Short mmCIF file of C-alpha atoms and ligand atoms in Angstrom, two decimals:
data_model
loop_
_atom_site.label_atom_id
_atom_site.label_comp_id
_atom_site.label_asym_id
_atom_site.label_seq_id
_atom_site.Cartn_x
_atom_site.Cartn_y
_atom_site.Cartn_z
CA MET A 60 67.13 91.62 79.95
CA LEU A 61 67.31 87.82 80.16
CA ILE A 62 69.48 86.47 82.99
CA GLY A 63 70.74 82.90 82.79
CA VAL A 64 71.17 81.24 86.17
CA LEU A 65 73.21 78.07 86.67
CA GLY A 66 71.14 76.08 89.16
CA GLY A 67 67.39 76.22 89.65
CA GLY A 68 66.97 75.77 93.39
CA GLN A 69 65.37 78.07 95.92
CA LEU A 70 68.17 80.63 95.58
CA GLY A 71 67.33 80.92 91.88
CA GLN A 72 63.65 81.22 92.73
CA MET A 73 64.34 84.06 95.17
CA LEU A 74 66.65 85.81 92.66
CA ALA A 75 63.85 85.85 90.11
CA LEU A 76 61.25 87.01 92.63
CA ALA A 77 63.52 89.97 93.39
CA GLY A 78 64.56 90.67 89.79
CA MET A 79 61.24 90.41 87.97
CA PRO A 80 59.88 93.75 89.31
CA LEU A 81 62.98 95.38 87.77
CA GLY A 82 61.99 94.04 84.36
CA LEU A 83 64.51 91.20 84.44
CA ARG A 84 63.60 87.77 83.11
CA PHE A 85 65.22 84.46 84.03
CA ARG A 86 66.28 81.16 82.50
CA PHE A 87 67.70 78.38 84.68
CA LEU A 88 69.91 75.42 83.94
CA ASP A 89 69.37 72.53 86.31
CA PRO A 90 70.05 68.78 86.12
CA THR A 91 66.66 67.92 87.64
CA PRO A 92 63.31 68.56 85.94
CA ASN A 93 60.92 70.95 87.68
CA PRO A 94 63.26 72.50 90.28
CA PRO A 95 61.90 75.29 92.60
CA ALA A 96 62.87 78.02 90.09
CA ALA A 97 60.55 76.50 87.45
CA ALA A 98 57.78 78.54 89.10
CA VAL A 99 59.45 81.81 88.07
CA GLY A 100 61.24 81.20 84.77
CA GLU A 101 62.10 78.91 81.93
CA VAL A 102 64.22 75.84 82.79
CA VAL A 103 66.73 74.08 80.56
CA THR A 104 67.13 70.57 81.95
CA GLY A 105 70.49 68.86 81.55
CA ALA A 106 74.00 68.34 82.84
CA PHE A 107 76.26 71.32 83.56
CA GLU A 108 79.05 69.45 81.69
CA ASP A 109 77.09 68.98 78.45
CA GLU A 110 78.11 71.55 75.79
CA ALA A 111 74.89 71.09 73.81
CA VAL A 112 72.91 71.85 76.98
CA LEU A 113 75.13 74.84 77.76
CA ALA A 114 74.62 76.18 74.22
CA LYS A 115 70.83 75.88 74.52
CA PHE A 116 70.95 77.61 77.91
CA ALA A 117 73.21 80.43 76.68
CA ALA A 118 71.31 81.20 73.45
CA GLY A 119 69.82 84.68 73.82
CA VAL A 120 70.76 85.30 77.46
CA ASP A 121 72.36 88.68 78.21
CA VAL A 122 74.32 87.61 81.26
CA VAL A 123 74.98 84.41 83.19
CA THR A 124 75.17 84.04 86.95
CA TYR A 125 74.81 81.11 89.35
CA GLU A 126 73.00 80.16 92.49
CA PHE A 127 75.02 76.98 93.11
CA GLU A 128 78.80 77.05 93.30
CA ASN A 129 79.75 73.47 92.53
CA VAL A 130 79.34 74.06 88.80
CA PRO A 131 82.36 72.73 86.89
CA GLY A 132 84.91 75.51 86.29
CA ALA A 133 85.31 74.36 82.67
CA SER A 134 81.57 74.87 82.00
CA VAL A 135 81.68 78.38 83.44
CA ARG A 136 84.73 79.22 81.32
CA TRP A 137 82.99 77.83 78.22
CA LEU A 138 80.05 80.13 78.91
CA ALA A 139 82.32 83.10 79.70
CA GLN A 140 83.76 82.91 76.17
CA ARG A 141 80.28 83.51 74.78
CA VAL A 142 78.39 85.68 77.26
CA PRO A 143 79.33 87.84 80.30
CA VAL A 144 79.48 85.68 83.45
CA TYR A 145 79.20 87.27 86.89
CA PRO A 146 80.72 86.65 89.41
CA PRO A 147 83.80 86.00 87.23
CA PRO A 148 84.99 82.38 86.82
CA GLN A 149 88.16 83.16 88.81
CA ALA A 150 86.03 84.07 91.86
CA LEU A 151 84.00 80.88 91.50
CA GLU A 152 87.18 78.82 91.33
CA THR A 153 88.55 80.54 94.46
CA GLY A 154 85.36 79.65 96.31
CA GLN A 155 85.49 76.05 95.09
CA ASP A 156 88.95 75.39 96.49
CA ARG A 157 89.51 75.74 100.22
CA LEU A 158 93.25 76.32 99.75
CA LYS A 159 92.76 79.21 97.31
CA GLU A 160 90.05 80.63 99.53
CA LYS A 161 92.07 80.52 102.76
CA THR A 162 95.15 81.88 100.97
CA ALA A 163 93.14 84.85 99.66
CA PHE A 164 91.76 85.48 103.15
CA ARG A 165 95.23 85.45 104.66
CA GLU A 166 96.70 87.73 102.01
CA LEU A 167 93.91 90.26 102.57
CA GLY A 168 94.52 90.37 106.31
CA PHE A 169 91.54 88.36 107.54
CA ALA A 170 92.34 86.40 110.70
CA VAL A 171 92.63 82.73 109.64
CA HIS A 172 93.47 79.70 111.73
CA ASP A 173 96.70 77.91 110.78
CA PHE A 174 96.27 75.51 107.90
CA GLU A 175 98.26 73.25 105.61
CA ASN A 176 97.64 71.85 102.18
CA VAL A 177 97.85 68.05 101.79
CA GLU A 178 98.35 66.83 98.23
CA PRO A 179 96.97 63.55 96.88
CA GLY A 180 99.40 60.75 97.78
CA ASP A 181 100.40 62.41 101.07
CA ASP A 182 99.05 60.65 104.18
CA GLY A 183 98.77 64.05 105.91
CA LEU A 184 100.62 62.92 109.03
CA GLY A 185 103.41 65.45 108.50
CA ALA A 186 100.91 68.31 108.43
CA VAL A 187 99.18 66.87 111.50
CA ALA A 188 102.49 66.76 113.39
CA ARG A 189 103.42 70.32 112.40
CA LEU A 190 100.02 71.86 113.23
CA GLY A 191 99.34 69.77 116.35
CA LEU A 192 96.01 68.19 117.37
CA PRO A 193 93.11 68.94 117.56
CA LEU A 194 92.52 69.69 113.88
CA VAL A 195 89.84 69.64 111.21
CA ALA A 196 90.59 68.00 107.86
CA LYS A 197 88.50 69.00 104.86
CA THR A 198 88.41 67.95 101.25
CA ARG A 199 89.64 70.95 99.26
CA ARG A 200 86.78 70.67 96.81
CA MET A 201 83.06 69.89 96.82
CA GLY A 202 82.55 70.17 100.57
CA TYR A 203 79.38 71.81 101.89
CA ASP A 204 77.16 71.75 104.98
CA GLY A 205 79.91 69.98 106.93
CA LYS A 206 80.26 67.16 104.37
CA GLY A 207 83.76 66.01 103.35
CA GLN A 208 85.37 66.83 106.68
CA MET A 209 86.51 65.14 109.88
CA VAL A 210 87.75 66.29 113.27
CA LEU A 211 91.12 64.87 114.28
CA ARG A 212 91.52 64.68 118.06
CA THR A 213 93.81 61.68 118.42
CA ALA A 214 96.61 59.95 116.51
CA ALA A 215 94.12 57.18 115.72
CA ASP A 216 91.83 59.74 114.03
CA ALA A 217 94.79 61.02 112.01
CA ALA A 218 95.62 57.47 110.89
CA ARG A 219 92.08 57.17 109.47
CA LEU A 220 92.35 60.41 107.48
CA ARG A 221 92.66 58.89 104.01
CA ALA A 222 90.22 56.06 104.71
CA THR A 223 87.60 58.64 105.73
CA LEU A 224 88.18 61.50 103.29
CA GLY A 225 89.55 59.64 100.26
CA ASP A 226 92.57 60.25 98.05
CA GLY A 227 92.01 63.85 96.92
CA ALA A 228 93.69 67.10 98.00
CA LEU A 229 92.89 68.14 101.57
CA LEU A 230 93.19 71.18 103.75
CA ILE A 231 94.05 70.56 107.39
CA GLU A 232 93.40 73.39 109.81
CA ARG A 233 93.36 74.05 113.51
CA LEU A 234 90.12 73.29 115.36
CA VAL A 235 88.96 76.69 116.55
CA THR A 236 87.06 77.13 119.81
CA PHE A 237 84.55 79.79 118.97
CA LYS A 238 81.67 81.48 120.77
CA ARG A 239 79.43 81.72 117.76
CA GLU A 240 79.31 81.74 113.98
CA LEU A 241 78.77 84.95 112.06
CA SER A 242 78.61 85.81 108.38
CA ILE A 243 78.81 88.92 106.30
CA ILE A 244 77.20 89.51 102.94
CA ALA A 245 78.63 92.03 100.52
CA CYS A 246 77.81 92.98 96.95
CA ARG A 247 79.82 94.71 94.22
CA GLY A 248 78.36 96.25 91.09
CA ARG A 249 79.82 96.22 87.60
CA ASP A 250 80.99 99.81 88.25
CA GLY A 251 82.97 98.71 91.34
CA ALA A 252 80.55 100.20 93.90
CA CYS A 253 80.09 98.03 97.02
CA VAL A 254 77.41 97.60 99.67
CA THR A 255 77.60 95.42 102.77
CA TYR A 256 74.94 94.01 105.05
CA PRO A 257 75.39 93.87 108.83
CA LEU A 258 77.08 90.92 110.50
CA THR A 259 74.60 88.07 110.98
CA GLU A 260 74.70 85.42 113.70
CA ASN A 261 74.01 81.87 112.54
CA VAL A 262 73.11 78.73 114.45
CA HIS A 263 73.81 75.39 112.71
CA GLU A 264 72.71 71.92 113.71
CA GLY A 265 74.14 68.87 112.02
CA GLY A 266 76.01 71.18 109.63
CA ILE A 267 72.77 72.81 108.42
CA LEU A 268 71.82 76.43 109.11
CA ARG A 269 68.79 76.59 111.41
CA VAL A 270 68.47 80.19 112.59
CA SER A 271 70.00 83.54 111.60
CA ARG A 272 69.71 86.75 113.62
CA ALA A 273 70.62 90.11 112.17
CA PRO A 274 72.13 92.48 112.92
CA ALA A 275 74.15 90.18 115.19
CA ALA A 276 73.96 91.24 118.85
CA GLU A 277 76.98 92.46 120.81
CA VAL A 278 79.19 93.46 117.90
CA ASP A 279 81.24 96.58 118.55
CA ALA A 280 81.57 99.22 115.87
CA ALA A 281 85.26 98.50 115.18
CA THR A 282 84.59 94.77 114.60
CA GLU A 283 81.67 95.54 112.31
CA ARG A 284 83.72 98.07 110.35
CA SER A 285 86.67 95.72 110.02
CA ALA A 286 84.45 92.85 108.78
CA ARG A 287 82.86 95.11 106.18
CA GLN A 288 86.22 96.46 105.01
CA HIS A 289 87.67 92.97 104.67
CA ALA A 290 84.65 91.76 102.71
CA GLU A 291 84.94 94.74 100.36
CA ALA A 292 88.66 94.12 99.91
CA LEU A 293 87.86 90.54 98.91
CA LEU A 294 85.29 91.74 96.36
CA GLN A 295 87.80 94.17 94.87
CA ARG A 296 90.59 91.62 94.74
CA LEU A 297 88.42 89.07 92.92
CA ASN A 298 87.11 91.79 90.56
CA TYR A 299 83.81 90.49 91.78
CA VAL A 300 80.33 91.33 90.51
CA GLY A 301 77.35 90.17 92.57
CA VAL A 302 76.79 88.95 96.12
CA LEU A 303 79.43 87.13 98.14
CA ALA A 304 79.12 85.73 101.67
CA VAL A 305 81.98 85.16 104.10
CA GLU A 306 81.45 82.82 107.05
CA LEU A 307 83.30 83.76 110.23
CA PHE A 308 84.03 82.27 113.64
CA ASP A 309 83.76 84.71 116.56
CA THR A 310 86.15 83.67 119.35
CA GLY A 311 85.19 86.68 121.46
CA THR A 312 88.43 88.47 120.64
CA GLU A 313 88.80 87.84 116.89
CA LEU A 314 86.73 87.01 113.82
CA TYR A 315 88.34 84.12 111.91
CA ALA A 316 87.37 83.74 108.26
CA ASN A 317 86.26 80.17 107.58
CA GLU A 318 84.92 80.11 104.05
CA MET A 319 83.27 82.15 101.34
CA ALA A 320 80.27 81.44 99.15
CA PRO A 321 80.42 83.16 95.74
CA ARG A 322 76.65 83.56 95.56
CA VAL A 323 73.57 84.67 97.47
CA HIS A 324 73.58 82.89 100.82
CA ASN A 325 71.13 81.32 103.23
CA SER A 326 72.36 83.58 106.05
CA GLY A 327 71.11 86.53 103.96
CA HIS A 328 67.53 85.33 103.52
CA TRP A 329 66.45 87.69 106.29
CA THR A 330 67.29 90.61 103.98
CA ILE A 331 64.16 89.89 101.85
CA ASP A 332 61.90 91.05 104.65
CA GLY A 333 64.38 92.84 106.91
CA CYS A 334 65.89 95.27 104.38
CA GLU A 335 64.74 97.79 101.79
CA VAL A 336 66.98 96.09 99.20
CA SER A 337 67.61 92.38 99.70
CA GLN A 338 70.73 90.40 98.83
CA PHE A 339 68.73 88.90 95.94
CA GLU A 340 67.76 92.26 94.50
CA ASN A 341 71.29 93.62 94.84
CA HIS A 342 72.71 90.52 93.15
CA CYS A 343 70.29 91.02 90.25
CA ARG A 344 71.14 94.72 90.07
CA ALA A 345 74.87 93.94 90.11
CA VAL A 346 74.89 91.35 87.33
CA ALA A 347 72.47 93.42 85.22
CA GLY A 348 74.73 96.49 85.48
CA LEU A 349 72.14 98.46 87.46
CA PRO A 350 73.00 100.72 90.43
CA LEU A 351 73.15 98.91 93.77
CA GLY A 352 70.83 99.85 96.61
CA GLU A 353 71.76 100.58 100.20
CA PRO A 354 70.41 97.68 102.28
CA GLY A 355 68.20 99.91 104.50
CA VAL A 356 67.92 97.60 107.50
CA ARG A 357 64.37 97.70 108.90
CA GLY A 358 65.07 96.35 112.39
CA SER A 359 66.24 93.17 114.09
CA SER A 360 65.38 90.11 112.06
CA VAL A 361 65.26 86.45 112.87
CA MET A 362 65.17 83.93 110.03
CA VAL A 363 64.26 80.31 110.68
CA ASN A 364 64.86 77.55 108.14
CA PHE A 365 62.33 74.78 107.62
CA ILE A 366 64.29 71.57 107.26
CA GLY A 367 62.69 68.35 106.03
CA ALA A 368 59.10 69.57 105.77
CA MET A 369 57.11 72.81 105.86
CA PRO A 370 54.97 73.41 108.94
CA PRO A 371 51.34 74.09 107.89
CA VAL A 372 51.38 77.61 106.40
CA ALA A 373 47.99 78.41 107.97
CA GLU A 374 49.52 77.76 111.40
CA LEU A 375 52.60 79.85 110.69
CA LEU A 376 50.48 82.78 109.57
CA LYS A 377 48.94 82.96 113.04
CA ILE A 378 52.26 84.44 114.21
CA PRO A 379 51.84 88.22 113.84
CA GLY A 380 54.27 89.78 111.38
CA VAL A 381 55.69 86.50 110.08
CA ARG A 382 56.84 86.38 106.46
CA VAL A 383 56.68 82.86 105.03
CA HIS A 384 58.70 81.53 102.09
CA ASP A 385 57.72 78.05 100.89
CA TYR A 386 60.07 76.86 98.12
CA GLY A 387 57.57 74.30 96.81
CA LYS A 388 59.93 71.36 97.38
CA GLU A 389 58.97 67.79 98.22
CA PRO A 390 59.61 66.96 101.90
CA ARG A 391 62.81 65.03 102.51
CA ALA A 392 64.99 64.60 105.60
CA GLY A 393 67.73 67.23 105.82
CA ARG A 394 66.37 69.29 102.93
CA LYS A 395 65.75 73.05 103.18
CA VAL A 396 62.15 73.42 102.05
CA GLY A 397 61.38 76.97 103.17
CA HIS A 398 62.05 79.68 105.71
CA ALA A 399 60.24 82.38 107.63
CA THR A 400 61.38 85.74 108.93
CA LEU A 401 60.21 88.00 111.74
CA VAL A 402 61.33 91.63 111.78
CA GLY A 403 61.31 93.59 115.03
CA ALA A 404 59.56 90.81 116.96
CA GLY A 405 60.02 90.07 120.66
CA ALA A 406 61.39 86.91 122.27
CA VAL A 407 58.01 85.17 122.66
CA LEU A 408 57.05 85.35 118.98
CA THR A 409 60.58 84.38 118.00
CA GLN A 410 60.41 81.28 120.20
CA THR A 411 56.99 80.41 118.74
CA LEU A 412 58.46 80.49 115.23
CA ILE A 413 61.51 78.42 116.21
CA ALA A 414 59.24 75.85 117.86
CA ALA A 415 57.03 75.71 114.75
CA ALA A 416 60.10 74.98 112.63
CA ALA A 417 61.22 72.21 115.00
CA ASN A 418 57.77 70.59 114.90
CA GLY A 419 57.71 70.61 111.12
CA GLN A 420 60.84 68.50 110.87
CA ILE A 421 60.77 64.98 109.58
CA ALA A 422 61.68 62.70 112.48
CA SER A 423 64.62 61.09 110.72
CA CYS A 424 66.51 64.32 110.03
P1 AMP B 698 82.50 74.42 106.64
O1 AMP B 698 82.08 73.38 105.65
O2 AMP B 698 83.93 74.83 106.50
O3 AMP B 698 81.54 75.59 106.68
O4 AMP B 698 82.36 73.75 108.07
C1 AMP B 698 81.10 73.31 108.57
C2 AMP B 698 81.02 73.56 110.07
O5 AMP B 698 82.07 72.82 110.75
C3 AMP B 698 81.24 75.01 110.46
O6 AMP B 698 80.04 75.74 110.37
C4 AMP B 698 81.76 74.87 111.89
O7 AMP B 698 80.68 74.68 112.78
C5 AMP B 698 82.59 73.59 111.83
N1 AMP B 698 84.02 73.91 111.55
C6 AMP B 698 84.59 74.04 110.34
N2 AMP B 698 85.90 74.35 110.44
C7 AMP B 698 86.18 74.44 111.75
C8 AMP B 698 87.35 74.73 112.50
N3 AMP B 698 88.54 75.00 111.91
N4 AMP B 698 87.25 74.75 113.84
C9 AMP B 698 86.08 74.48 114.46
N5 AMP B 698 84.94 74.17 113.82
C10 AMP B 698 84.97 74.15 112.48
#
């Protein structure tokens, strides 16, 4: 079976590495030549908006999926008229629009912080007055890794809203004081069967994920169960097929849903080494119509991202038990170029790995 993947980054590379042993083959569409996934499949180079490029990409593929969610909705719909597309375009469009996303969360009973929609042409000051400072304003579309958002603490901040975030539609929401950030990864097969992975704790710096620990410590059984049930309800509601991640804020008393990613997710990279069946394999199984696998968690995992540059692999491999994933990307400040995972390791080895990642950074990032 040939799987077409929109996007050819490291997520595509890891999908193929998980799917190839199942007999699946991969073709990627990416705007840049020689993306990370070129190492594991054929690449069609061109713009997501270009119908001739889409036609070349779609010719002969059995199913289309994506590893990057900011693909134009129109392109995904064009493809969906010709070949099965999973997750369905409607789910992608929900994930691309913070208003649709938050509304779905609220309707499904997730805890969400108060929010208001601000249409183009509205200065947003009415919403600011109704919600009350402090707030976070976010562009409804195309925001990621903390881009396209600003914190509003004062009236002066609110007055700069449009100058900072532009003229498009915005979502304004309450600034939540949280203890930590968690995420949950869930997967639904074509037959409607679901599996969920344990809650994962994530540490971000500068809007970029640095470290994930799973299963997250100090989560009681009722909280874990509720998070899994909500994630499954979201999958069912979106008639979803594939992996979906939901990012949550843990206030200590409540888990607030912040956003969803309709794709395999960085906070699930630990599942490659820390589970019997990774998020990547389950996503491949789901879109290919194969039975899903129970995750089979092997122990406590810590996943560390390499941002900017890879530390020397020979040095990393001196850490007993480390599993290294180098995406083969050119070093660049702020860029995720690889990650490493330790399963069942103690605090000392974990700190050694985190320090190695910090040393590998490019100074300017
Ligand atoms: P997002 O693009 O929505 O994932 O936001 C990026 C980061 O900004 C999150 O990981 C949080 O650390 C922070 N953030 C986003 N929304 C809020 C909020 N309502 N309250 C507090 N912090 C937030």
